[in-house]
PDB file of C-alpha atoms in Angstrom:
ATOM      1  CA  MET A   1      -2.729  -8.463  20.262  1.00 92.00           C
ATOM      2  CA  LYS A   2      -1.336  -5.394  18.551  1.00 94.00           C
ATOM      3  CA  VAL A   3      -1.533  -4.952  14.760  1.00 95.00           C
ATOM      4  CA  LEU A   4       0.751  -2.574  12.859  1.00 96.00           C
ATOM      5  CA  VAL A   5      -0.596  -1.176   9.577  1.00 96.00           C
ATOM      6  CA  PRO A   6       1.727   0.856   7.305  1.00 96.00           C
ATOM      7  CA  VAL A   7      -0.086   3.324   5.023  1.00 96.00           C
ATOM      8  CA  LYS A   8       1.266   5.418   2.163  1.00 95.00           C
ATOM      9  CA  ARG A   9       0.251   8.840   0.852  1.00 94.00           C
ATOM     10  CA  VAL A  10      -0.146   8.670  -2.943  1.00 93.00           C
ATOM     11  CA  VAL A  11      -1.801  10.565  -5.764  1.00 90.00           C
ATOM     12  CA  ASP A  12      -5.546   9.868  -5.635  1.00 90.00           C
ATOM     13  CA  TYR A  13      -6.519   6.996  -7.931  1.00 89.00           C
ATOM     14  CA  ASN A  14      -9.107   9.196  -9.684  1.00 88.00           C
ATOM     15  CA  VAL A  15      -6.456  11.726 -10.780  1.00 87.00           C
ATOM     16  CA  LYS A  16      -4.918  11.470 -14.253  1.00 87.00           C
ATOM     17  CA  VAL A  17      -1.217  11.965 -13.596  1.00 85.00           C
ATOM     18  CA  ARG A  18       1.056  14.041 -15.827  1.00 86.00           C
ATOM     19  CA  VAL A  19       4.753  13.606 -16.447  1.00 87.00           C
ATOM     20  CA  LYS A  20       6.996  16.614 -15.795  1.00 86.00           C
ATOM     21  CA  SER A  21       8.297  18.389 -18.877  1.00 83.00           C
ATOM     22  CA  ASP A  22      11.894  17.448 -18.042  1.00 86.00           C
ATOM     23  CA  GLY A  23      10.996  13.751 -17.646  1.00 82.00           C
ATOM     24  CA  SER A  24      12.288  13.632 -14.086  1.00 81.00           C
ATOM     25  CA  GLY A  25       9.073  12.288 -12.567  1.00 83.00           C
ATOM     26  CA  VAL A  26       5.340  12.775 -12.110  1.00 84.00           C
ATOM     27  CA  ASP A  27       3.943  16.254 -11.461  1.00 84.00           C
ATOM     28  CA  ILE A  28       2.190  16.218  -8.059  1.00 83.00           C
ATOM     29  CA  ALA A  29       1.893  19.986  -7.597  1.00 82.00           C
ATOM     30  CA  ASN A  30      -1.679  20.934  -6.606  1.00 84.00           C
ATOM     31  CA  VAL A  31      -2.797  17.327  -7.110  1.00 88.00           C
ATOM     32  CA  LYS A  32      -5.243  15.582  -4.778  1.00 90.00           C
ATOM     33  CA  MET A  33      -3.477  13.043  -2.551  1.00 91.00           C
ATOM     34  CA  SER A  34      -5.058  10.201  -0.607  1.00 93.00           C
ATOM     35  CA  MET A  35      -4.311   6.889   1.093  1.00 95.00           C
ATOM     36  CA  ASN A  36      -3.046   4.073  -1.094  1.00 95.00           C
ATOM     37  CA  PRO A  37      -6.156   1.899  -1.789  1.00 94.00           C
ATOM     38  CA  PHE A  38      -4.414  -1.373  -0.833  1.00 95.00           C
ATOM     39  CA  ASP A  39      -3.366   0.174   2.500  1.00 95.00           C
ATOM     40  CA  GLU A  40      -6.942   1.305   3.088  1.00 96.00           C
ATOM     41  CA  ILE A  41      -7.984  -2.339   2.729  1.00 96.00           C
ATOM     42  CA  ALA A  42      -5.280  -3.287   5.248  1.00 95.00           C
ATOM     43  CA  ILE A  43      -6.586  -0.761   7.791  1.00 96.00           C
ATOM     44  CA  GLU A  44     -10.142  -1.990   7.292  1.00 96.00           C
ATOM     45  CA  GLU A  45      -9.081  -5.603   7.863  1.00 95.00           C
ATOM     46  CA  ALA A  46      -7.180  -4.713  11.040  1.00 95.00           C
ATOM     47  CA  VAL A  47     -10.194  -2.807  12.398  1.00 95.00           C
ATOM     48  CA  ARG A  48     -12.491  -5.734  11.590  1.00 95.00           C
ATOM     49  CA  LEU A  49     -10.164  -8.089  13.475  1.00 94.00           C
ATOM     50  CA  ARG A  50     -10.313  -5.753  16.466  1.00 94.00           C
ATOM     51  CA  GLU A  51     -14.103  -5.647  16.255  1.00 94.00           C
ATOM     52  CA  LYS A  52     -14.114  -9.471  16.358  1.00 92.00           C
ATOM     53  CA  GLY A  53     -12.178  -9.292  19.623  1.00 91.00           C
ATOM     54  CA  VAL A  54      -8.991 -11.015  18.442  1.00 92.00           C
ATOM     55  CA  VAL A  55      -7.031  -7.725  18.241  1.00 92.00           C
ATOM     56  CA  THR A  56      -6.714  -5.172  21.032  1.00 94.00           C
ATOM     57  CA  GLU A  57      -4.912  -2.283  19.291  1.00 95.00           C
ATOM     58  CA  VAL A  58      -4.448  -1.064  15.713  1.00 96.00           C
ATOM     59  CA  VAL A  59      -1.460   1.210  15.077  1.00 96.00           C
ATOM     60  CA  ALA A  60      -1.216   3.060  11.741  1.00 96.00           C
ATOM     61  CA  VAL A  61       2.259   3.978  10.496  1.00 96.00           C
ATOM     62  CA  SER A  62       3.414   6.205   7.641  1.00 95.00           C
ATOM     63  CA  CYS A  63       6.814   7.321   6.367  1.00 94.00           C
ATOM     64  CA  GLY A  64       7.292  10.532   4.420  1.00 93.00           C
ATOM     65  CA  VAL A  65       6.558  14.231   4.395  1.00 92.00           C
ATOM     66  CA  THR A  66       4.611  16.224   7.004  1.00 93.00           C
ATOM     67  CA  GLN A  67       1.404  15.965   4.940  1.00 93.00           C
ATOM     68  CA  CYS A  68       1.327  12.224   5.683  1.00 94.00           C
ATOM     69  CA  GLN A  69      -0.361  13.261   8.931  1.00 95.00           C
ATOM     70  CA  GLU A  70      -3.560  13.707   6.894  1.00 94.00           C
ATOM     71  CA  THR A  71      -3.311  10.123   5.670  1.00 95.00           C
ATOM     72  CA  LEU A  72      -2.807   8.878   9.223  1.00 96.00           C
ATOM     73  CA  ARG A  73      -5.817  10.883  10.421  1.00 95.00           C
ATOM     74  CA  THR A  74      -7.861   9.113   7.736  1.00 95.00           C
ATOM     75  CA  ALA A  75      -6.573   5.768   9.013  1.00 96.00           C
ATOM     76  CA  MET A  76      -7.627   6.725  12.534  1.00 96.00           C
ATOM     77  CA  ALA A  77     -11.024   7.836  11.237  1.00 95.00           C
ATOM     78  CA  ILE A  78     -11.461   4.339   9.759  1.00 96.00           C
ATOM     79  CA  GLY A  79     -10.682   2.920  13.191  1.00 94.00           C
ATOM     80  CA  ALA A  80      -6.955   2.864  14.008  1.00 95.00           C
ATOM     81  CA  ASP A  81      -6.301   3.609  17.700  1.00 95.00           C
ATOM     82  CA  ARG A  82      -3.133   5.678  17.265  1.00 95.00           C
ATOM     83  CA  ALA A  83      -0.553   6.624  14.660  1.00 96.00           C
ATOM     84  CA  ILE A  84       3.185   6.964  14.143  1.00 96.00           C
ATOM     85  CA  LEU A  85       4.740   9.199  11.475  1.00 96.00           C
ATOM     86  CA  VAL A  86       8.383   8.798  10.495  1.00 95.00           C
ATOM     87  CA  GLU A  87       8.834  12.256   9.036  1.00 95.00           C
ATOM     88  CA  THR A  88      11.389  13.004   6.323  1.00 93.00           C
ATOM     89  CA  PRO A  89      11.403  15.228   3.209  1.00 91.00           C
ATOM     90  CA  ASP A  90      13.636  12.752   1.358  1.00 89.00           C
ATOM     91  CA  GLU A  91      12.335  10.383  -1.293  1.00 88.00           C
ATOM     92  CA  LEU A  92      11.847   6.953   0.251  1.00 91.00           C
ATOM     93  CA  GLN A  93      12.431   3.819  -1.761  1.00 91.00           C
ATOM     94  CA  PRO A  94      10.943   0.427  -0.746  1.00 92.00           C
ATOM     95  CA  LEU A  95      14.106  -0.783   1.004  1.00 93.00           C
ATOM     96  CA  ALA A  96      14.336   2.395   3.099  1.00 93.00           C
ATOM     97  CA  VAL A  97      10.668   2.088   4.071  1.00 95.00           C
ATOM     98  CA  ALA A  98      11.168  -1.575   4.985  1.00 95.00           C
ATOM     99  CA  LYS A  99      14.132  -0.640   7.208  1.00 95.00           C
ATOM    100  CA  LEU A 100      12.068   2.045   8.957  1.00 96.00           C
ATOM    101  CA  LEU A 101       9.186  -0.382   9.459  1.00 96.00           C
ATOM    102  CA  LYS A 102      11.595  -3.007  10.802  1.00 96.00           C
ATOM    103  CA  ALA A 103      12.771  -0.512  13.431  1.00 95.00           C
ATOM    104  CA  LEU A 104       9.144   0.190  14.361  1.00 96.00           C
ATOM    105  CA  VAL A 105       8.374  -3.536  14.563  1.00 95.00           C
ATOM    106  CA  ASP A 106      11.278  -3.908  16.989  1.00 95.00           C
ATOM    107  CA  LYS A 107       9.971  -0.928  18.974  1.00 94.00           C
ATOM    108  CA  GLU A 108       6.252  -1.802  19.030  1.00 94.00           C
ATOM    109  CA  GLN A 109       6.469  -5.632  18.996  1.00 94.00           C
ATOM    110  CA  PRO A 110       3.174  -6.194  17.119  1.00 95.00           C
ATOM    111  CA  GLY A 111       1.689  -9.666  16.761  1.00 94.00           C
ATOM    112  CA  LEU A 112       0.771  -8.980  13.129  1.00 95.00           C
ATOM    113  CA  VAL A 113       1.737  -6.498  10.411  1.00 96.00           C
ATOM    114  CA  ILE A 114      -0.834  -5.941   7.643  1.00 96.00           C
ATOM    115  CA  LEU A 115       0.026  -3.747   4.667  1.00 94.00           C
ATOM    116  CA  GLY A 116      -1.081  -3.276   1.069  1.00 93.00           C
ATOM    117  CA  LYS A 117       0.539  -5.567  -1.481  1.00 93.00           C
ATOM    118  CA  GLN A 118       1.748  -2.544  -3.480  1.00 92.00           C
ATOM    119  CA  ALA A 119       1.406   1.222  -3.850  1.00 92.00           C
ATOM    120  CA  ILE A 120      -0.368   2.605  -6.912  1.00 90.00           C
ATOM    121  CA  ASP A 121       2.317   5.234  -7.561  1.00 88.00           C
ATOM    122  CA  ASP A 122       5.438   3.103  -8.067  1.00 87.00           C
ATOM    123  CA  ASP A 123       3.777  -0.373  -8.249  1.00 89.00           C
ATOM    124  CA  CYS A 124       6.925  -1.854  -6.700  1.00 90.00           C
ATOM    125  CA  ASN A 125       5.245  -4.629  -4.671  1.00 92.00           C
ATOM    126  CA  GLN A 126       8.395  -5.022  -2.556  1.00 92.00           C
ATOM    127  CA  THR A 127       8.007  -3.452   0.880  1.00 94.00           C
ATOM    128  CA  GLY A 128       6.094  -6.283   2.577  1.00 94.00           C
ATOM    129  CA  GLN A 129       8.483  -8.946   1.310  1.00 95.00           C
ATOM    130  CA  MET A 130      11.550  -6.882   2.273  1.00 95.00           C
ATOM    131  CA  LEU A 131      10.113  -6.259   5.746  1.00 96.00           C
ATOM    132  CA  ALA A 132       9.523  -9.978   6.265  1.00 96.00           C
ATOM    133  CA  ALA A 133      13.111 -10.719   5.232  1.00 96.00           C
ATOM    134  CA  LEU A 134      14.581  -8.020   7.492  1.00 96.00           C
ATOM    135  CA  CYS A 135      12.485  -9.131  10.470  1.00 95.00           C
ATOM    136  CA  ASP A 136      12.964 -12.846   9.682  1.00 95.00           C
ATOM    137  CA  LEU A 137       9.205 -13.380   9.998  1.00 96.00           C
ATOM    138  CA  PRO A 138       6.802 -15.603   8.018  1.00 96.00           C
ATOM    139  CA  GLN A 139       4.863 -13.828   5.277  1.00 95.00           C
ATOM    140  CA  ALA A 140       1.714 -14.337   3.193  1.00 94.00           C
ATOM    141  CA  THR A 141       1.158 -12.058   0.211  1.00 93.00           C
ATOM    142  CA  PHE A 142      -1.956 -11.105  -1.806  1.00 93.00           C
ATOM    143  CA  ALA A 143      -4.366 -12.122   0.962  1.00 93.00           C
ATOM    144  CA  SER A 144      -8.029 -12.493  -0.017  1.00 93.00           C
ATOM    145  CA  LYS A 145      -9.075 -13.847   3.415  1.00 93.00           C
ATOM    146  CA  VAL A 146      -7.476 -13.540   6.859  1.00 93.00           C
ATOM    147  CA  GLU A 147      -8.428 -15.586   9.945  1.00 93.00           C
ATOM    148  CA  LEU A 148      -6.541 -14.756  13.125  1.00 91.00           C
ATOM    149  CA  SER A 149      -6.178 -16.870  16.267  1.00 88.00           C
ATOM    150  CA  ALA A 150      -4.132 -16.446  19.438  1.00 85.00           C
ATOM    151  CA  ASP A 151      -0.901 -17.902  18.047  1.00 89.00           C
ATOM    152  CA  SER A 152      -1.380 -18.197  14.286  1.00 92.00           C
ATOM    153  CA  VAL A 153      -2.989 -16.619  11.227  1.00 94.00           C
ATOM    154  CA  SER A 154      -4.553 -18.433   8.263  1.00 94.00           C
ATOM    155  CA  VAL A 155      -4.355 -16.567   4.958  1.00 94.00           C
ATOM    156  CA  THR A 156      -6.157 -17.519   1.761  1.00 94.00           C
ATOM    157  CA  ARG A 157      -4.470 -16.195  -1.378  1.00 92.00           C
ATOM    158  CA  GLU A 158      -5.021 -16.558  -5.096  1.00 86.00           C
ATOM    159  CA  VAL A 159      -2.474 -18.447  -7.194  1.00 86.00           C
ATOM    160  CA  ASP A 160      -2.383 -19.342 -10.883  1.00 85.00           C
ATOM    161  CA  GLY A 161      -4.166 -22.652 -10.331  1.00 83.00           C
ATOM    162  CA  GLY A 162      -6.887 -21.304  -8.023  1.00 87.00           C
ATOM    163  CA  SER A 163      -6.314 -20.498  -4.352  1.00 90.00           C
ATOM    164  CA  GLU A 164      -4.223 -21.749  -1.458  1.00 93.00           C
ATOM    165  CA  THR A 165      -4.437 -21.325   2.315  1.00 94.00           C
ATOM    166  CA  LEU A 166      -1.319 -20.751   4.397  1.00 94.00           C
ATOM    167  CA  LYS A 167      -1.057 -20.993   8.172  1.00 95.00           C
ATOM    168  CA  LEU A 168       1.607 -18.772   9.725  1.00 95.00           C
ATOM    169  CA  SER A 169       2.874 -18.659  13.269  1.00 94.00           C
ATOM    170  CA  LEU A 170       2.787 -15.211  14.880  1.00 92.00           C
ATOM    171  CA  PRO A 171       4.251 -12.660  14.618  1.00 94.00           C
ATOM    172  CA  ALA A 172       3.833 -12.527  10.831  1.00 95.00           C
ATOM    173  CA  ILE A 173       3.599 -10.203   7.816  1.00 96.00           C
ATOM    174  CA  VAL A 174       0.498 -10.159   5.577  1.00 95.00           C
ATOM    175  CA  THR A 175      -0.042  -8.104   2.408  1.00 95.00           C
ATOM    176  CA  THR A 176      -3.574  -7.433   1.172  1.00 94.00           C
ATOM    177  CA  ASP A 177      -5.259  -7.920  -2.191  1.00 92.00           C
ATOM    178  CA  LEU A 178      -8.320  -6.086  -3.506  1.00 91.00           C
ATOM    179  CA  ARG A 179     -10.618  -9.044  -2.798  1.00 89.00           C
ATOM    180  CA  LEU A 180      -9.976  -9.036   0.948  1.00 91.00           C
ATOM    181  CA  ASN A 181     -12.668  -6.484   1.846  1.00 93.00           C
ATOM    182  CA  GLU A 182     -14.344  -3.211   0.924  1.00 93.00           C
ATOM    183  CA  PRO A 183     -13.262  -0.329   3.208  1.00 94.00           C
ATOM    184  CA  ARG A 184     -16.001   1.422   5.112  1.00 92.00           C
ATOM    185  CA  TYR A 185     -17.168   4.955   4.426  1.00 91.00           C
ATOM    186  CA  VAL A 186     -15.491   7.430   6.764  1.00 91.00           C
ATOM    187  CA  THR A 187     -18.133   9.417   8.645  1.00 91.00           C
ATOM    188  CA  LEU A 188     -17.807  12.978   9.897  1.00 93.00           C
ATOM    189  CA  PRO A 189     -18.071  12.002  13.616  1.00 93.00           C
ATOM    190  CA  ASN A 190     -15.196   9.552  13.161  1.00 93.00           C
ATOM    191  CA  ILE A 191     -13.149  12.216  11.379  1.00 93.00           C
ATOM    192  CA  MET A 192     -13.662  14.500  14.392  1.00 94.00           C
ATOM    193  CA  LYS A 193     -12.726  11.699  16.811  1.00 93.00           C
ATOM    194  CA  ALA A 194      -9.557  11.004  14.801  1.00 94.00           C
ATOM    195  CA  LYS A 195      -8.305  14.530  15.511  1.00 92.00           C
ATOM    196  CA  LYS A 196      -8.101  13.669  19.217  1.00 93.00           C
ATOM    197  CA  LYS A 197      -6.282  10.355  18.805  1.00 95.00           C
ATOM    198  CA  PRO A 198      -2.536  10.340  19.608  1.00 95.00           C
ATOM    199  CA  MET A 199       0.058  10.647  16.837  1.00 95.00           C
ATOM    200  CA  GLU A 200       3.768  10.160  17.510  1.00 95.00           C
ATOM    201  CA  ILE A 201       6.213  11.893  15.155  1.00 96.00           C
ATOM    202  CA  LEU A 202       9.712  10.474  14.751  1.00 94.00           C
ATOM    203  CA  LYS A 203      12.689  11.063  12.478  1.00 94.00           C
ATOM    204  CA  PRO A 204      14.673   8.312  10.722  1.00 93.00           C
ATOM    205  CA  ALA A 205      17.641   9.232  12.929  1.00 92.00           C
ATOM    206  CA  ASP A 206      15.519   8.522  16.024  1.00 92.00           C
ATOM    207  CA  LEU A 207      15.202   4.937  14.788  1.00 92.00           C
ATOM    208  CA  GLY A 208      18.839   4.706  13.750  1.00 92.00           C
ATOM    209  CA  VAL A 209      17.966   3.980  10.122  1.00 91.00           C
ATOM    210  CA  ASP A 210      19.915   5.039   7.025  1.00 90.00           C
ATOM    211  CA  ILE A 211      17.430   5.959   4.267  1.00 90.00           C
ATOM    212  CA  LYS A 212      20.015   6.563   1.544  1.00 89.00           C
ATOM    213  CA  ALA A 213      18.593   5.890  -1.922  1.00 86.00           C
ATOM    214  CA  HIS A 214      20.232   3.064  -3.860  1.00 86.00           C
ATOM    215  CA  LEU A 215      18.256   3.518  -7.074  1.00 86.00           C
ATOM    216  CA  LYS A 216      18.171   6.508  -9.422  1.00 86.00           C
ATOM    217  CA  THR A 217      15.321   7.326 -11.794  1.00 85.00           C
ATOM    218  CA  LEU A 218      16.834   8.172 -15.163  1.00 88.00           C
ATOM    219  CA  LYS A 219      13.694   9.124 -17.069  1.00 88.00           C
ATOM    220  CA  VAL A 220       9.904   9.020 -16.754  1.00 87.00           C
ATOM    221  CA  SER A 221       7.777   9.071 -19.910  1.00 86.00           C
ATOM    222  CA  GLU A 222       4.138   8.555 -20.796  1.00 84.00           C
ATOM    223  CA  PRO A 223       3.114   5.357 -22.584  1.00 82.00           C
ATOM    224  CA  PRO A 224       2.689   5.722 -26.370  1.00 83.00           C
ATOM    225  CA  LYS A 225      -0.799   6.690 -27.475  1.00 83.00           C
ATOM    226  CA  ARG A 226      -2.865   3.927 -29.024  1.00 81.00           C
ATOM    227  CA  SER A 227      -3.690   4.308 -32.690  1.00 79.00           C
ATOM    228  CA  ALA A 228      -7.313   4.350 -33.750  1.00 81.00           C
ATOM    229  CA  GLY A 229      -8.978   1.098 -34.746  1.00 83.00           C
ATOM    230  CA  ILE A 230     -10.259   0.351 -38.250  1.00 85.00           C
ATOM    231  CA  LYS A 231     -13.173  -1.596 -39.708  1.00 89.00           C
ATOM    232  CA  VAL A 232     -12.576  -4.322 -42.263  1.00 89.00           C
ATOM    233  CA  PRO A 233     -15.156  -5.601 -44.772  1.00 90.00           C
ATOM    234  CA  ASP A 234     -14.510  -9.340 -44.424  1.00 92.00           C
ATOM    235  CA  VAL A 235     -12.516 -12.067 -42.705  1.00 92.00           C
ATOM    236  CA  ALA A 236      -9.950 -12.296 -45.481  1.00 91.00           C
ATOM    237  CA  THR A 237      -9.041  -8.627 -45.061  1.00 91.00           C
ATOM    238  CA  LEU A 238      -8.857  -9.072 -41.294  1.00 91.00           C
ATOM    239  CA  VAL A 239      -6.439 -11.973 -41.629  1.00 91.00           C
ATOM    240  CA  SER A 240      -4.361  -9.994 -44.138  1.00 90.00           C
ATOM    241  CA  LYS A 241      -4.161  -6.999 -41.785  1.00 87.00           C
ATOM    242  CA  LEU A 242      -3.181  -9.175 -38.816  1.00 89.00           C
ATOM    243  CA  LYS A 243      -0.510 -10.927 -40.873  1.00 89.00           C
ATOM    244  CA  ASN A 244       0.974  -8.093 -42.907  1.00 88.00           C
ATOM    245  CA  ASP A 245       0.322  -4.924 -40.866  1.00 83.00           C
ATOM    246  CA  ALA A 246       0.099  -5.996 -37.228  1.00 80.00           C
ATOM    247  CA  LYS A 247       2.358  -9.043 -37.817  1.00 82.00           C
ATOM    248  CA  VAL A 248       0.734 -10.990 -35.010  1.00 81.00           C
ATOM    249  CA  ILE A 249       0.064 -14.142 -37.090  1.00 82.00           C
TER     250      ILE A 249
END
């Protein structure tokens, strides 16, 4: 069985982002970029399924600028067998990415698609659901446990009342939560091996996909700074502050 794993290049989660002076977006000039953490979990899960013998091939996919090749090399260092880059300098919104992935699903015919539930840059949490709708495939989101068999996949996911387990017929779409696994440390020998693994580079036109943006960002601004806390001498003063100043009671 083949597993397709989309990965996204984002600003590293350790970096404190800054908004551009004109409010048009986030400044990513000379900023460390890395793989989206949820996608890293997806790659790890796909590799573990291959190590169990239920998956034969793991294909990493990314859509974006040329530098996404670095992200795909990281995915192959974790254990992906090969990679596909849909290269474009244009800004890609979730719907455009879902359309590109749909074209790749049609081309590769994977038995399972595993991707992160959201990206930490835009927090849209849409691509997996849109892909499932476009492909007309069953989906399970926010997976905390995945068990794969020859013709189905069982996914445990957290809900408000606890957890639920869904059984999907294959092919299917699964999005990963943080509790699914902890990605392995990428070793230097695996990084060297990843350089020799095949990477196919395509353009959106090669897949016949229109990536026109349908949304426009009007303004990006930083959240307001929190005011400093104060100490109160007694409960009566606390209640008065909450009622009259904070107006929360």
